Coordinates of C-alpha atoms and ligand atoms in Angstrom, one line a residue:
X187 CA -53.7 -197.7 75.5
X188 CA -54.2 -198.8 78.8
X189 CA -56.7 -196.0 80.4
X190 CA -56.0 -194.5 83.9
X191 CA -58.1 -195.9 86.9
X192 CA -60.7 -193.3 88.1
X193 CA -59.3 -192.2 90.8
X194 CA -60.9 -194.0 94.0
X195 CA -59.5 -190.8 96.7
X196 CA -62.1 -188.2 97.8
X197 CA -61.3 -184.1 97.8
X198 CA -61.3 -181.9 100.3
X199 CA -62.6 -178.4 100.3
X200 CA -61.3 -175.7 102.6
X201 CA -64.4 -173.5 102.3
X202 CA -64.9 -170.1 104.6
X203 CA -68.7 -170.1 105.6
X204 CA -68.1 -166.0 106.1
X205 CA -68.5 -164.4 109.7
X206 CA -71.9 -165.1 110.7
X207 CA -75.0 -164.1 108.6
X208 CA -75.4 -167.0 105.7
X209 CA -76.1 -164.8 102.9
X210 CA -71.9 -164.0 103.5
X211 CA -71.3 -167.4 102.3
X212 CA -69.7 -167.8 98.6
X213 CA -71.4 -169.4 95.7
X214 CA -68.6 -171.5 95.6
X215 CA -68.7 -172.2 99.0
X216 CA -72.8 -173.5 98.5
X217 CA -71.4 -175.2 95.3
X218 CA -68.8 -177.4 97.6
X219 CA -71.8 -178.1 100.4
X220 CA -73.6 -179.5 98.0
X221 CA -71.6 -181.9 97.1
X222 CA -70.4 -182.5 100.6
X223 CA -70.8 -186.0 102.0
X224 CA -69.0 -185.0 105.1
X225 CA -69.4 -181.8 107.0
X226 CA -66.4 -180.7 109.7
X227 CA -67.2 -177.6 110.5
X228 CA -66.0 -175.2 113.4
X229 CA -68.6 -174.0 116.4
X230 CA -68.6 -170.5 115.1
X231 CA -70.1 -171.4 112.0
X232 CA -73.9 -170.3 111.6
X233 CA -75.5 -173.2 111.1
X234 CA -78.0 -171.8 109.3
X235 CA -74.9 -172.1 106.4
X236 CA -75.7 -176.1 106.9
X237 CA -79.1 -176.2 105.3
X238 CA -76.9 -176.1 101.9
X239 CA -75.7 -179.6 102.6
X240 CA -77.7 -182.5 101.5
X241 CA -80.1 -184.2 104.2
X242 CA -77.6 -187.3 103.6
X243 CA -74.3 -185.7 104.4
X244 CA -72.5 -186.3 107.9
X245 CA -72.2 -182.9 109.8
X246 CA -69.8 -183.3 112.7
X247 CA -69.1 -179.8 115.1
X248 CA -65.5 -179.0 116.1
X249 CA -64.4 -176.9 118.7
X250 CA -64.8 -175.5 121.9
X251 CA -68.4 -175.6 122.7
X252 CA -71.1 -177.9 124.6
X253 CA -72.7 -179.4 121.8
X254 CA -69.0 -179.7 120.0
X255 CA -66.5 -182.8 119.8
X256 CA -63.2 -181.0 121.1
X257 CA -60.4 -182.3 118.3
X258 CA -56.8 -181.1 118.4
X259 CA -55.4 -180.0 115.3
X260 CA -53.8 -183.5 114.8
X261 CA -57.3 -184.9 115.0
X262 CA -58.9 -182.8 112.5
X263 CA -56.0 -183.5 110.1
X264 CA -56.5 -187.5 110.2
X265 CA -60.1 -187.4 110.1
X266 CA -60.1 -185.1 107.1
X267 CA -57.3 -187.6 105.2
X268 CA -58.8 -191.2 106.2
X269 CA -62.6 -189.6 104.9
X270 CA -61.2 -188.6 101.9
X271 CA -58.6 -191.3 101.2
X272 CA -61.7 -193.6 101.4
X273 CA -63.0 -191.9 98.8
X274 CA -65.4 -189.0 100.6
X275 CA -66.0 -185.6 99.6
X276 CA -65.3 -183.2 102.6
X277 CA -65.7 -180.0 103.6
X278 CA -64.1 -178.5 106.1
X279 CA -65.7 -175.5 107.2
X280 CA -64.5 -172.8 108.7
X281 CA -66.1 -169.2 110.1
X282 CA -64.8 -166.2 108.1
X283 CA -61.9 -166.9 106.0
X284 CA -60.0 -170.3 106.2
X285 CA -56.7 -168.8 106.1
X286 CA -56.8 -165.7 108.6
X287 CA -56.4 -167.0 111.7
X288 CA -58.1 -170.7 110.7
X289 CA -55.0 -173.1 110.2
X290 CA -55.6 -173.3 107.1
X291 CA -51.6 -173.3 106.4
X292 CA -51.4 -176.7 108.8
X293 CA -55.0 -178.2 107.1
X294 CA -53.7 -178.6 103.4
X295 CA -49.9 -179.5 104.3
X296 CA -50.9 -182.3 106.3
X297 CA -53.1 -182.9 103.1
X298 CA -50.5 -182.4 100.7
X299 CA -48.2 -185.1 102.6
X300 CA -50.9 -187.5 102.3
X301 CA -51.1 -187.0 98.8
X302 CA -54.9 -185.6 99.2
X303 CA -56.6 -183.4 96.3
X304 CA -57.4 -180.2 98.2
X305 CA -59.3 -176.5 97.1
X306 CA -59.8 -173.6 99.4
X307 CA -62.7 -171.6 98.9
X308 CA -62.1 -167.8 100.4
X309 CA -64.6 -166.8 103.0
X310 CA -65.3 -163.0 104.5
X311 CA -63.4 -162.9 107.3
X312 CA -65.0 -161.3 110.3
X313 CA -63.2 -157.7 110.0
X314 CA -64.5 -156.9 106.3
X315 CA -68.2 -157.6 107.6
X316 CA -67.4 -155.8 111.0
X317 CA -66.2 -153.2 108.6
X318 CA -69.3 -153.1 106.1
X319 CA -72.1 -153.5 108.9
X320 CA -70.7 -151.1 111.1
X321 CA -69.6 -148.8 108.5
X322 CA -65.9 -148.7 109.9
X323 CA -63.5 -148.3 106.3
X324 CA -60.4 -150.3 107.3
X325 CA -58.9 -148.0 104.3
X326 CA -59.7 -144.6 103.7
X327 CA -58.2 -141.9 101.7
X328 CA -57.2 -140.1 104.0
X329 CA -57.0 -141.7 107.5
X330 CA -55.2 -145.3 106.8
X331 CA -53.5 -146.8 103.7
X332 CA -52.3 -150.3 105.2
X333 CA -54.0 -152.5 107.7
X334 CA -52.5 -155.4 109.7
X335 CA -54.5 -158.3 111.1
X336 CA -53.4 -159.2 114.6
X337 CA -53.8 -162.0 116.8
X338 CA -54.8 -161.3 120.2
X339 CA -53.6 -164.8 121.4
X340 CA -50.6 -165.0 120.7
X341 CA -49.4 -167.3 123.3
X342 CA -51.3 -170.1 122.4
X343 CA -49.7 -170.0 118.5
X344 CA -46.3 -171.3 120.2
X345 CA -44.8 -171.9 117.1
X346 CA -45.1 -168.7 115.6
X347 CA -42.5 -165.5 116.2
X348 CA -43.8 -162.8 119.1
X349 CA -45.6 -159.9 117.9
X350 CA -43.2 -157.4 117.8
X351 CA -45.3 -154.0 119.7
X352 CA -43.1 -152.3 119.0
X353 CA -43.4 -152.4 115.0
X354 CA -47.2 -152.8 115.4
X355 CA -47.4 -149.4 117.5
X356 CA -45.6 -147.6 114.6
X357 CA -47.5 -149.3 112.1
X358 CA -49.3 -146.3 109.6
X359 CA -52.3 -148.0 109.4
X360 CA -55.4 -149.8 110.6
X361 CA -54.3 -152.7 113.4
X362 CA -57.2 -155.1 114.1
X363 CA -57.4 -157.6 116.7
X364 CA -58.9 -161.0 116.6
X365 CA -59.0 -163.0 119.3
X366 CA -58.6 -160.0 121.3
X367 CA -61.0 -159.7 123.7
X368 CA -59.6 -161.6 126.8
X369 CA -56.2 -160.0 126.1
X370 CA -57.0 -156.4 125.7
X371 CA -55.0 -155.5 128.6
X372 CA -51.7 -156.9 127.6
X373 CA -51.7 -156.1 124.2
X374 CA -52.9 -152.6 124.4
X375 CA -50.7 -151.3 127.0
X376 CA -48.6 -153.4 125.0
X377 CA -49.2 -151.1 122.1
X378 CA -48.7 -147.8 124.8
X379 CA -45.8 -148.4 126.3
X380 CA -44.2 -148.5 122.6
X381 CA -45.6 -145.4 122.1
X382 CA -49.0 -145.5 120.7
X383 CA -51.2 -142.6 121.7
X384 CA -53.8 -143.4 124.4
X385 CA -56.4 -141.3 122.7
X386 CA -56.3 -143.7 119.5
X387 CA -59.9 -144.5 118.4
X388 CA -60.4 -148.1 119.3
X389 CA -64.3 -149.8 117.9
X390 CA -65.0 -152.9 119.3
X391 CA -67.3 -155.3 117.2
X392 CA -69.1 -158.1 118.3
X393 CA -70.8 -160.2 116.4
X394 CA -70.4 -158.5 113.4
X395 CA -73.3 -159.3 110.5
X396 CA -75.5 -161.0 113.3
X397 CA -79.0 -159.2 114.1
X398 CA -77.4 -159.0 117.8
X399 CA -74.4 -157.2 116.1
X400 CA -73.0 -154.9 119.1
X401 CA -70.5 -151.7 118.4
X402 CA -68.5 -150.1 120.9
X403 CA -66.4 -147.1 120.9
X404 CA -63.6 -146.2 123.4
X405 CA -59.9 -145.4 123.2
X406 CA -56.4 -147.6 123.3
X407 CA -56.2 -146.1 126.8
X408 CA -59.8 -147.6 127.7
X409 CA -60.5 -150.5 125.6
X410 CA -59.4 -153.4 128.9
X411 CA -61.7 -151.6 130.9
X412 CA -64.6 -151.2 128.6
X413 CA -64.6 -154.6 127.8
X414 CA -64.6 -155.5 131.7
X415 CA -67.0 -153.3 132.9
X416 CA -69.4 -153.8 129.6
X417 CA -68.9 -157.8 130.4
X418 CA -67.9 -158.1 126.3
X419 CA -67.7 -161.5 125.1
X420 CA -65.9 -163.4 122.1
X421 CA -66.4 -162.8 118.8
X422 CA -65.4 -159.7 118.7
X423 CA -63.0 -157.8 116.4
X424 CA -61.3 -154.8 117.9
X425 CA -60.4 -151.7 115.5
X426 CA -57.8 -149.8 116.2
X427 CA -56.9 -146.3 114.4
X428 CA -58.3 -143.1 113.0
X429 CA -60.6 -145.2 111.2
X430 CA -62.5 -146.2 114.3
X431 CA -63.7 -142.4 115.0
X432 CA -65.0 -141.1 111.3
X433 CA -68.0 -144.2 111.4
X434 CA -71.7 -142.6 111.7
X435 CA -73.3 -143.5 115.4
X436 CA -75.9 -145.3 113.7
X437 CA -75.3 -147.5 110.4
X438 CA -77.3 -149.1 107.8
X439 CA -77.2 -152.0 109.3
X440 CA -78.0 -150.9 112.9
X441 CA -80.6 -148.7 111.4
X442 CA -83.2 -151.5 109.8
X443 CA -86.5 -150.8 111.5
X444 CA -86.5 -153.5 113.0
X445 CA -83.0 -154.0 114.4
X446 CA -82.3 -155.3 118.1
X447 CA -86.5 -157.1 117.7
X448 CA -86.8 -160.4 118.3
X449 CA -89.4 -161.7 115.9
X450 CA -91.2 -165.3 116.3
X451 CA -92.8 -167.1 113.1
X452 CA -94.7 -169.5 113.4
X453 CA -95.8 -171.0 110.1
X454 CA -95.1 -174.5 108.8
X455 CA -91.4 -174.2 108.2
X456 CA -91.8 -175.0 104.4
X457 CA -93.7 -171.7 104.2
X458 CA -91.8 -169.8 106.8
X459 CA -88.9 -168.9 104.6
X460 CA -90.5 -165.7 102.8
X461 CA -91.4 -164.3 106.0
X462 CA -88.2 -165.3 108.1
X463 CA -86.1 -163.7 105.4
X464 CA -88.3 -160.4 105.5
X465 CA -87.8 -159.9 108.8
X466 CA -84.4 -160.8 108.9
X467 CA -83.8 -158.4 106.0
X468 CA -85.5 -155.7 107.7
X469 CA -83.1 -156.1 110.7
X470 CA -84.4 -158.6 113.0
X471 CA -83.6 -161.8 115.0
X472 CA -85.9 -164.4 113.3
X473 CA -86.7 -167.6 115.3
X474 CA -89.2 -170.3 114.1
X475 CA -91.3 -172.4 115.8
X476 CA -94.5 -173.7 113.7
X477 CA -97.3 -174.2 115.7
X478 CA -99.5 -176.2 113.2
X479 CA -98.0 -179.2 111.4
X480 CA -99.4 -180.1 107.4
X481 CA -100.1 -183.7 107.1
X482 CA -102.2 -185.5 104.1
X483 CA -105.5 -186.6 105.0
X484 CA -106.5 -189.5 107.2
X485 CA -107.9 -190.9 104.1
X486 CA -107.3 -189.9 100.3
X487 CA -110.8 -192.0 99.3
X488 CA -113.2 -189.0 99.2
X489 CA -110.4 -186.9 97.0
X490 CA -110.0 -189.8 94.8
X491 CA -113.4 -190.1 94.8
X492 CA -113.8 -186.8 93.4
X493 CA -110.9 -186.2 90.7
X494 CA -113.0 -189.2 89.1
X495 CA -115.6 -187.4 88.8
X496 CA -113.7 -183.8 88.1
X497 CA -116.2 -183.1 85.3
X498 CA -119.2 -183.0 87.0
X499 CA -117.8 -179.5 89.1
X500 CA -117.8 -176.5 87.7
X501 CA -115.5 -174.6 90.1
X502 CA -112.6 -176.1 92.1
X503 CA -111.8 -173.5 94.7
X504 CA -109.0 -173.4 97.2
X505 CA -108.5 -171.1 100.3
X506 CA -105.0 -171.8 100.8
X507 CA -101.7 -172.7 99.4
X508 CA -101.7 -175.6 101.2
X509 CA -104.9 -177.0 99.8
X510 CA -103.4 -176.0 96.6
X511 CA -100.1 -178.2 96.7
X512 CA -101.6 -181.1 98.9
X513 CA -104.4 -181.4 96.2
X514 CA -102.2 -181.0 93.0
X515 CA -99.9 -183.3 94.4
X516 CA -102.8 -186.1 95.0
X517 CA -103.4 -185.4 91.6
X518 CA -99.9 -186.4 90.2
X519 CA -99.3 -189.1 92.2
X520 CA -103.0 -190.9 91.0
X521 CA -102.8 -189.6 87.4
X522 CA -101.7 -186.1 86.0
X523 CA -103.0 -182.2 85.6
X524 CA -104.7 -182.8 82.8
X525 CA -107.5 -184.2 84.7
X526 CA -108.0 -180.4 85.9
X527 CA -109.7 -180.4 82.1
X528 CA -111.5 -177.3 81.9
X529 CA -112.4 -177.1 85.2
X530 CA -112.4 -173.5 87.1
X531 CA -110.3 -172.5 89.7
X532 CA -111.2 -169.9 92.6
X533 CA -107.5 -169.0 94.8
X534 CA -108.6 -167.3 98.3
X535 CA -105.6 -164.6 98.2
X536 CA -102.3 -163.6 96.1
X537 CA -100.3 -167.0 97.9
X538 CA -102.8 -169.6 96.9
X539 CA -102.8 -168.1 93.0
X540 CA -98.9 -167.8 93.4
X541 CA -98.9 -171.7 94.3
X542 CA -101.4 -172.3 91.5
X543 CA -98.9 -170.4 89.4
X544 CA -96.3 -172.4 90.5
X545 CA -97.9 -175.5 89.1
X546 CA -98.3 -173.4 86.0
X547 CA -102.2 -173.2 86.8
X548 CA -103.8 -169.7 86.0
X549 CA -106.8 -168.6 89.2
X550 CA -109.7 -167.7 87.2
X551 CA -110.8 -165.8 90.3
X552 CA -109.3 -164.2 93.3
X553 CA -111.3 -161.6 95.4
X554 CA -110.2 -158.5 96.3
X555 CA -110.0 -158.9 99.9
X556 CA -107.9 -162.3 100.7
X557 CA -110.9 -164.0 102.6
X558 CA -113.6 -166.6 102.6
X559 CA -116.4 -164.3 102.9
X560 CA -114.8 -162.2 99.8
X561 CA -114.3 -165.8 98.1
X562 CA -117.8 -166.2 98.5
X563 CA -119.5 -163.1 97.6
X564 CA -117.1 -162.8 94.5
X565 CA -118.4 -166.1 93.2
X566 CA -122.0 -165.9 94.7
X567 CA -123.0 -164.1 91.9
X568 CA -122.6 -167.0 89.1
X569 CA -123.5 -169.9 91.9
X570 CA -126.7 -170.5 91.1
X571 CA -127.3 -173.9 89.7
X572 CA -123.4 -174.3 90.0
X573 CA -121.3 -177.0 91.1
X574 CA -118.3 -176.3 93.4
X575 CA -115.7 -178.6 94.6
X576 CA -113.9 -177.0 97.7
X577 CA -110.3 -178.2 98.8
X578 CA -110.0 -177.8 102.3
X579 CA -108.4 -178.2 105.6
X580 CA -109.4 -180.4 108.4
X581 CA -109.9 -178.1 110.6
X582 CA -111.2 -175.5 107.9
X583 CA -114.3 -172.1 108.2
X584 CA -117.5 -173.1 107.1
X585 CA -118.7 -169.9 105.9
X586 CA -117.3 -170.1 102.0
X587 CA -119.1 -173.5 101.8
X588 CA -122.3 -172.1 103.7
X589 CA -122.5 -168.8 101.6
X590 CA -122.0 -170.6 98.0
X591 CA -125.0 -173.0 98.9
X592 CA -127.2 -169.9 100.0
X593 CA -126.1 -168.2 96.8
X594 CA -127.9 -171.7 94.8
X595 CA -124.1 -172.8 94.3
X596 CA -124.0 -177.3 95.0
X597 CA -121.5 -177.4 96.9
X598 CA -119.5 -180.9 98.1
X599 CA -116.0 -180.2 100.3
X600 CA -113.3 -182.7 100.5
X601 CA -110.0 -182.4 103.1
X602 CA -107.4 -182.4 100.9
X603 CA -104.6 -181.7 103.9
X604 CA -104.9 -182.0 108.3
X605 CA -103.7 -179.5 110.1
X606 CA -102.7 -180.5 113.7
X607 CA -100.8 -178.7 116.5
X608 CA -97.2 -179.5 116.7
X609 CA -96.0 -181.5 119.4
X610 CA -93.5 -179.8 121.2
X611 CA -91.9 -176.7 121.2
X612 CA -88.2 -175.8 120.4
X613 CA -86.2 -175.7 124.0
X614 CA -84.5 -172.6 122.5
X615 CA -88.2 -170.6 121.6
X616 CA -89.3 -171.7 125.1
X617 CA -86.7 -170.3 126.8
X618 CA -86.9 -167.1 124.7
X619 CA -90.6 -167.1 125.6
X620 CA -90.3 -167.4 129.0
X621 CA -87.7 -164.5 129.5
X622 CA -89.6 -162.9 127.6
X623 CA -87.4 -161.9 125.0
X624 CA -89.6 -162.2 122.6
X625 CA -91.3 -159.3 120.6
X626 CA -93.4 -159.7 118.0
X627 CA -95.3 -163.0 117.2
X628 CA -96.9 -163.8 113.9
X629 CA -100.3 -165.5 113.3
X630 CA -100.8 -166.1 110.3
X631 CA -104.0 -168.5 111.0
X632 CA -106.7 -168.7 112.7
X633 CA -105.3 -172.5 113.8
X634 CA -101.7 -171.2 114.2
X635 CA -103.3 -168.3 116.7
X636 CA -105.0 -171.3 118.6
X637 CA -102.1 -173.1 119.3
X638 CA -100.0 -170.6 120.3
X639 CA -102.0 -169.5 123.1
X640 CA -102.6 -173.6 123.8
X641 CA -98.2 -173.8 123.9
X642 CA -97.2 -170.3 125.2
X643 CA -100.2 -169.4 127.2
X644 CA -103.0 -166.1 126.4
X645 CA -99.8 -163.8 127.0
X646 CA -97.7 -165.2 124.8
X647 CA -94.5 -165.0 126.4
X648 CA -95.2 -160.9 126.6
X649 CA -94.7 -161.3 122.9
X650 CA -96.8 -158.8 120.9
X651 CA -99.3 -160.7 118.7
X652 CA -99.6 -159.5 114.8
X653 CA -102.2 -161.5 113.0
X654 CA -102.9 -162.0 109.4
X655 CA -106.7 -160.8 109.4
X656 CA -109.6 -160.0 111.7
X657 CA -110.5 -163.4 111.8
X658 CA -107.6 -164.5 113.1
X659 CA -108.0 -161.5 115.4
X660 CA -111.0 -162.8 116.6
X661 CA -109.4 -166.5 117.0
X662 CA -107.1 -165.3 119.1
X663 CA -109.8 -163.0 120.8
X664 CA -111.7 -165.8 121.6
X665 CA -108.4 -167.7 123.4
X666 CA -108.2 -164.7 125.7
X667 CA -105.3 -162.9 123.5
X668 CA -105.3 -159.4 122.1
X669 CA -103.5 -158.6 118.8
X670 CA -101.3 -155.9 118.9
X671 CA -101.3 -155.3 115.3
X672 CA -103.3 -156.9 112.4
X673 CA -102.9 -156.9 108.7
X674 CA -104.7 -154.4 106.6
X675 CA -103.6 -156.7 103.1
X676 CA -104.2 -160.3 104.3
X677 CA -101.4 -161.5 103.5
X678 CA -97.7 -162.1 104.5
X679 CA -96.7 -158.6 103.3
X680 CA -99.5 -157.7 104.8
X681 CA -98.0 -159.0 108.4
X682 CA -94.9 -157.5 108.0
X683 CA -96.2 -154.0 106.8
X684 CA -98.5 -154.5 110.1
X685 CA -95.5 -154.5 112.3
X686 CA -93.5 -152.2 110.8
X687 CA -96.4 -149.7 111.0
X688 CA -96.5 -150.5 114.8
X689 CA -93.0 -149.8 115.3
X690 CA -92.5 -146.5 113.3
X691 CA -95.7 -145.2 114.5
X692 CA -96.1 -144.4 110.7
X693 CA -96.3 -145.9 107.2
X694 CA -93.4 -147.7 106.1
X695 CA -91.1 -146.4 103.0
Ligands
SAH15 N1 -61.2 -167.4 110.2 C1 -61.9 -166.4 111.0 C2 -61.2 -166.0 112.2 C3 -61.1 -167.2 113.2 S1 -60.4 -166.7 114.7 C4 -62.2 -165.2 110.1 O1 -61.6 -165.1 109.0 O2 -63.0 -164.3 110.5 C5 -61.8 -166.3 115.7 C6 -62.0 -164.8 115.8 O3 -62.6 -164.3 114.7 C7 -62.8 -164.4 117.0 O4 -62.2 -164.4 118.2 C8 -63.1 -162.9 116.5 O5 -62.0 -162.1 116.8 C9 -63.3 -163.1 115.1 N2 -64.7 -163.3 114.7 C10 -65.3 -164.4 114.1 N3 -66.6 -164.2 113.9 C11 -66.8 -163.0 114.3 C12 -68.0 -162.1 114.3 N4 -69.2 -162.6 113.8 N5 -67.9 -160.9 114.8 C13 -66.7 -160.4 115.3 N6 -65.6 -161.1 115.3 C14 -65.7 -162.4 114.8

C-alpha cells in the first residue's frame, strides 16, 4: 500500500481573542497561540493575549491604527493562504468573536477556495462582557426574550441588504449596536421615526472588561447628544431596551476597591506577575516598568569556589528569591542539587522559601518577621562557632552578615546575582508619569525605591509610594521621598493589603 504524503499545507485558525481583558480568551484559543508560527491579529486585540504565542512566532498588527499595517480584506485573505499553503500554522486573531461583525464569513471562503484546512475558535464578543461587567442581562425574564446584534455602520458593508428600522424598532427585544458610536444620530432617530419610544433606556459601554471600562446611561431620544457632549469614543457597545434601566448604578466590576487606580509595579518583570495580577484582580490599571534589572554575577569564580567546598558551611542562607534561583541555577549548570548534601538552609521571608519550594528544597528556617535583622537574630542563637555561607546581591545590607559574626557565627558572602538599574524607561510609563496619572507606586526594594526616585524624580510622578518594609521606607526616605503606605507583612501581600488599607480607610475583607 502506497501511504499518503504528509500533508506539506499549514492550518489556519480563526480564534476570537474575547473583548479586551485576556483572561476572556478561550483555552482553545491559548491552545491555537501556542502553536502559532504566524500571528495576524486585528488592533483591537489586547496584546497582553500575545504573550501566549511563542517568542519565535511572527506577530503582524492589522488595522486601522499607527503602529498597524492597513490591509484590505483581499490582503488579509492572500497573506493568510500563501503562509499556510507554505506550510505555516496561522492564527488569525480577531477581538471578540470572529464571526459577529469580524468577516469571518469572507476569511474561511476565501480559505475554502484555496483548498486551506481551517478551525474557528469562538471568542466573547464584546456585548456578553459589556453585559457581565456592567451587569446589563441582554435577556431577562421579564424585560427581553430576543436580542438582535446591529451594525452601526452599515454603509460601509455595501454588499449587505439595508437595515430595515423599521423591523428593528418593532423588534420585542434587546437591539445592540456595534460600531455605533459615530452613527448614533442616524440610526437612532432612525429607530424614532419608526416608532420607537424616545424614553427607551439606552447604556452605552465603552470598553467593556478593561480597568478603564466606562458606563453611560441616557435614552434613544438622547444617546447622539450624550455621546457628543461626553466626547465618547470607539469601542463602545450601545444597549438599547428595558434591559438598559434595571442594571445596579455600581457593579461588581465597577465596585473592585481599586477600580479607576492606576497602579505602577516595578519589580523585575519575571517576578511582577503575582503582583500585576493582584492588582488587576482587585480592579485596577496595572502598568510595569522594572526599575532594577537581575543579571548573574560579573564572575561565577567565588560561587564555584564555594559549592566545592559546600561541606565545610553549616548554613546556606538566602534573603531573596532571587539569590535563591540565581544560586540553584549555578548549581545545575556546574553539577546538580545534590551537592546541597546536608547543608542548612535559612529563606529571609515566605517568597524565598516558596522558591526553595519550587526547587523542591524545604527552609529549615524562616523568621517571623521577613527581614535581615529577624534573619539574624533567629539564627544568632545557634551561630556560635558556626559556619554560614550567605547568597547575596551585589548591591546587598550588611547587617545579616555583621550580626551573624557578632553572634560567633564565620561567616563568608558570595554575589550570587547583580542588581543594576534599568536603562530606560517605557515611553508609555513616562508619559503616565508625567501627567501624572499615576497612583500608586510599588517598592518592593530598597534598590527598586532608589531607582525610582533616580528615573521619576523624589515626587514620583505625584504617584503615591507603597513600600514593602521600613527599610525600604527609609531608602526612599533617604532619596528625599515619603511613603504613603508601607507593608505591615513584608511581603507582596503585604503591599497590596498596604494599599488597600490606604484606600478604604479600613481593613480589607
Ligand atoms: N468581533 C468583535 C466585533 C468587531 S466590530 C466582537 O465580537 O466583539 C468592532 C466593534 O466591537 C466596536 O466598534 C465596538 O462596538 C465593539 N467592541 C469591541 N471591543 C469592545 C470593548 N472592549 N468594549 C465595547 N465594545 C467593543
Amino acid at each position: 500500500m502506497i501511504e499518503p504524503e504528509p500533508s506539506q499545507t499549514g492550518h489556519v485558525y480563526l480564534v476570537g481573542a474575547g473583548p479586551g481583558d485576556p483572561g476572556l480568551l478561550t483555552l482553545r484559543g491559548m491552545e491555537c497561540l501556542a502553536r502559532a508560527e504566524l500571528v495576524l491579529y486585528d488592533y483591537l486585540v489586547n496584546p497582553a493575549v500575545l504573550a501566549h504565542a511563542r517568542e519565535s512566532a511572527e506577530l503582524v498588527c492589522l488595522g486601522h491604527h499607527r503602529q498597524c499595517r492597513r490591509m484590505d480584506q483581499g490582503e488579509v485573505n492572500r497573506r493568510m493562504i500563501q503562509a499556510a499553503a507554505e506550510g505555516r500554522i496561522v492564527v488569525r486573531l480577531k477581538g471578540g468573536d470572529p464571526g459577529v461583525f469580524g468577516h469571518a464569513g469572507e476569511e474561511t471562503a476565501a480559505l475554502r477556495a484555496a483548498g486551506i484546512s481551517y478551525e474557528i475558535v469562538p471568542g466573547v464578543t464584546a456585548v456578553l462582557a459589556a453585559a457581565g461587567c456592567a451587569e446589563i442581562p441582554i435577556t431577562h425574564g421579564e424585560h427581553s426574550s430576543s436580542v438582535a446584534l446591529v451594525t452601526g455602520q452599515e454603509r460601509r458593508a455595501k454588499a449587505s441588504p439595508a437595515l430595515d428600522y423599521g423591523a428593528l424598532a418593532m423588534f420585542p427585544g434587546t437591539l445592540v449596536f456595534y460600531m455605533g458610536i459615530r452613527s448614533a444620530a442616524p440610526w437612532s432617530e432612525a429607530l424614532i421615526r419608526r416608532g420607537k419610544p424616545e424614553q427607551t433606556p439606552v447604556a452605552i459601554v465603552r470598553r467593556c472588561s478593561l480597568p478603564d471600562q466606562l458606563v453611560v446611561r441616557c435614552t434613544l431620544g438622547t444617546v447622539a447628544d450624550v455621546i457628543r457632549e461626553q466626547k465618547l469614543r470607539p469601542p463602545a457597545v450601545i444597549i438599547v431596551g428595558p434591559v438598559a434601566a434595571i442594571a445596579p448604578d455600581e457593579s461588581w466590576f465597577s465596585a473592585r476597591p481599586l477600580f479607576g487606580r492606576t497602579v505602577l509595579v516595578t519589580r523585575p518583570r519575571r517576578q511582577a506577575a503575582s503582583l500585576c495580577n493582584r492588582f488587576a484582580e482587585l480592579g485596577a490599571r496595572v502598568l510595569v516598568q522594572p526599575m532594577i534589572e537581575i543579571a548573574p554575577p560579573p564572575d561565577w569564580a567565588a560561587v564555584d569556589d564555594a559549592l566545592d567546598r559546600l561541606e565545610d558551611f553549616d548554613w546556606l542562607v538566602f534573603s531573596s528569591a532571587n539569590g535563591v534561583r540565581c544560586l540553584l541555577q549555578r548549581v545545575c549548570a556546574t553539577r546538580d542539587l545534590r551537592r546541597l548534601g546536608s547543608i542548612r538552609l535559612a529563606a529571609i521571608g515566605p517568597g524565598t522559601s516558596d522558591e526553595l519550594a519550587a526547587w523542591r528544597l524545604r527552609a529549615d528556617l524562616v523568621p517571623g518577621q521577613y527581614r535581615a535583622e529577624a534573619l539574624a537574630e533567629a539564627l544568632a542563637d545557634q551561630a556560635s562557632g558556626k559556619r554560614f555561607l550567605l547568597a547575596r546581591a551585589s548591591r546587598g545590607r550588611e547587617v545579616l552578615a555583621e550580626r551573624l559574626e557578632q553572634a560567633g557565627g564565620r561567616v563568608e558572602q558570595v554575589v550570587v546575582y547583580s542588581s543594576n538599574d534599568v536603562a530606560r524607561l517605557d515611553p508609555e510609563v513616562k508619559r503616565a508619569a508625567e501627567e501624572g496619572r499615576i497612583d500608586w507606586i510599588t517598592l518592593t526594594s530598597s534598590a527598586i525605591a532608589r531607582s525610582a526616585v533616580r528615573w521619576m524624580g523624589r515626587r514620583l510622578g505625584g504617584a503615591k509610594p507603597v513600600t514593602i518594609s521600613p527599610i525600604t521606607s527609609s531608602a526612599l526616605r533617604d532619596m528625599g521621598g515619603e511613603p504613603a503606605a508601607e507593608a505591615t507583612e513584608y511581603t507582596i501581600e503585604g503591599v497590596v493589603r498596604a494599599v488597600l488599607l490606604a484606600e478604604m480607610g479600613g481593613m480589607p475583607g
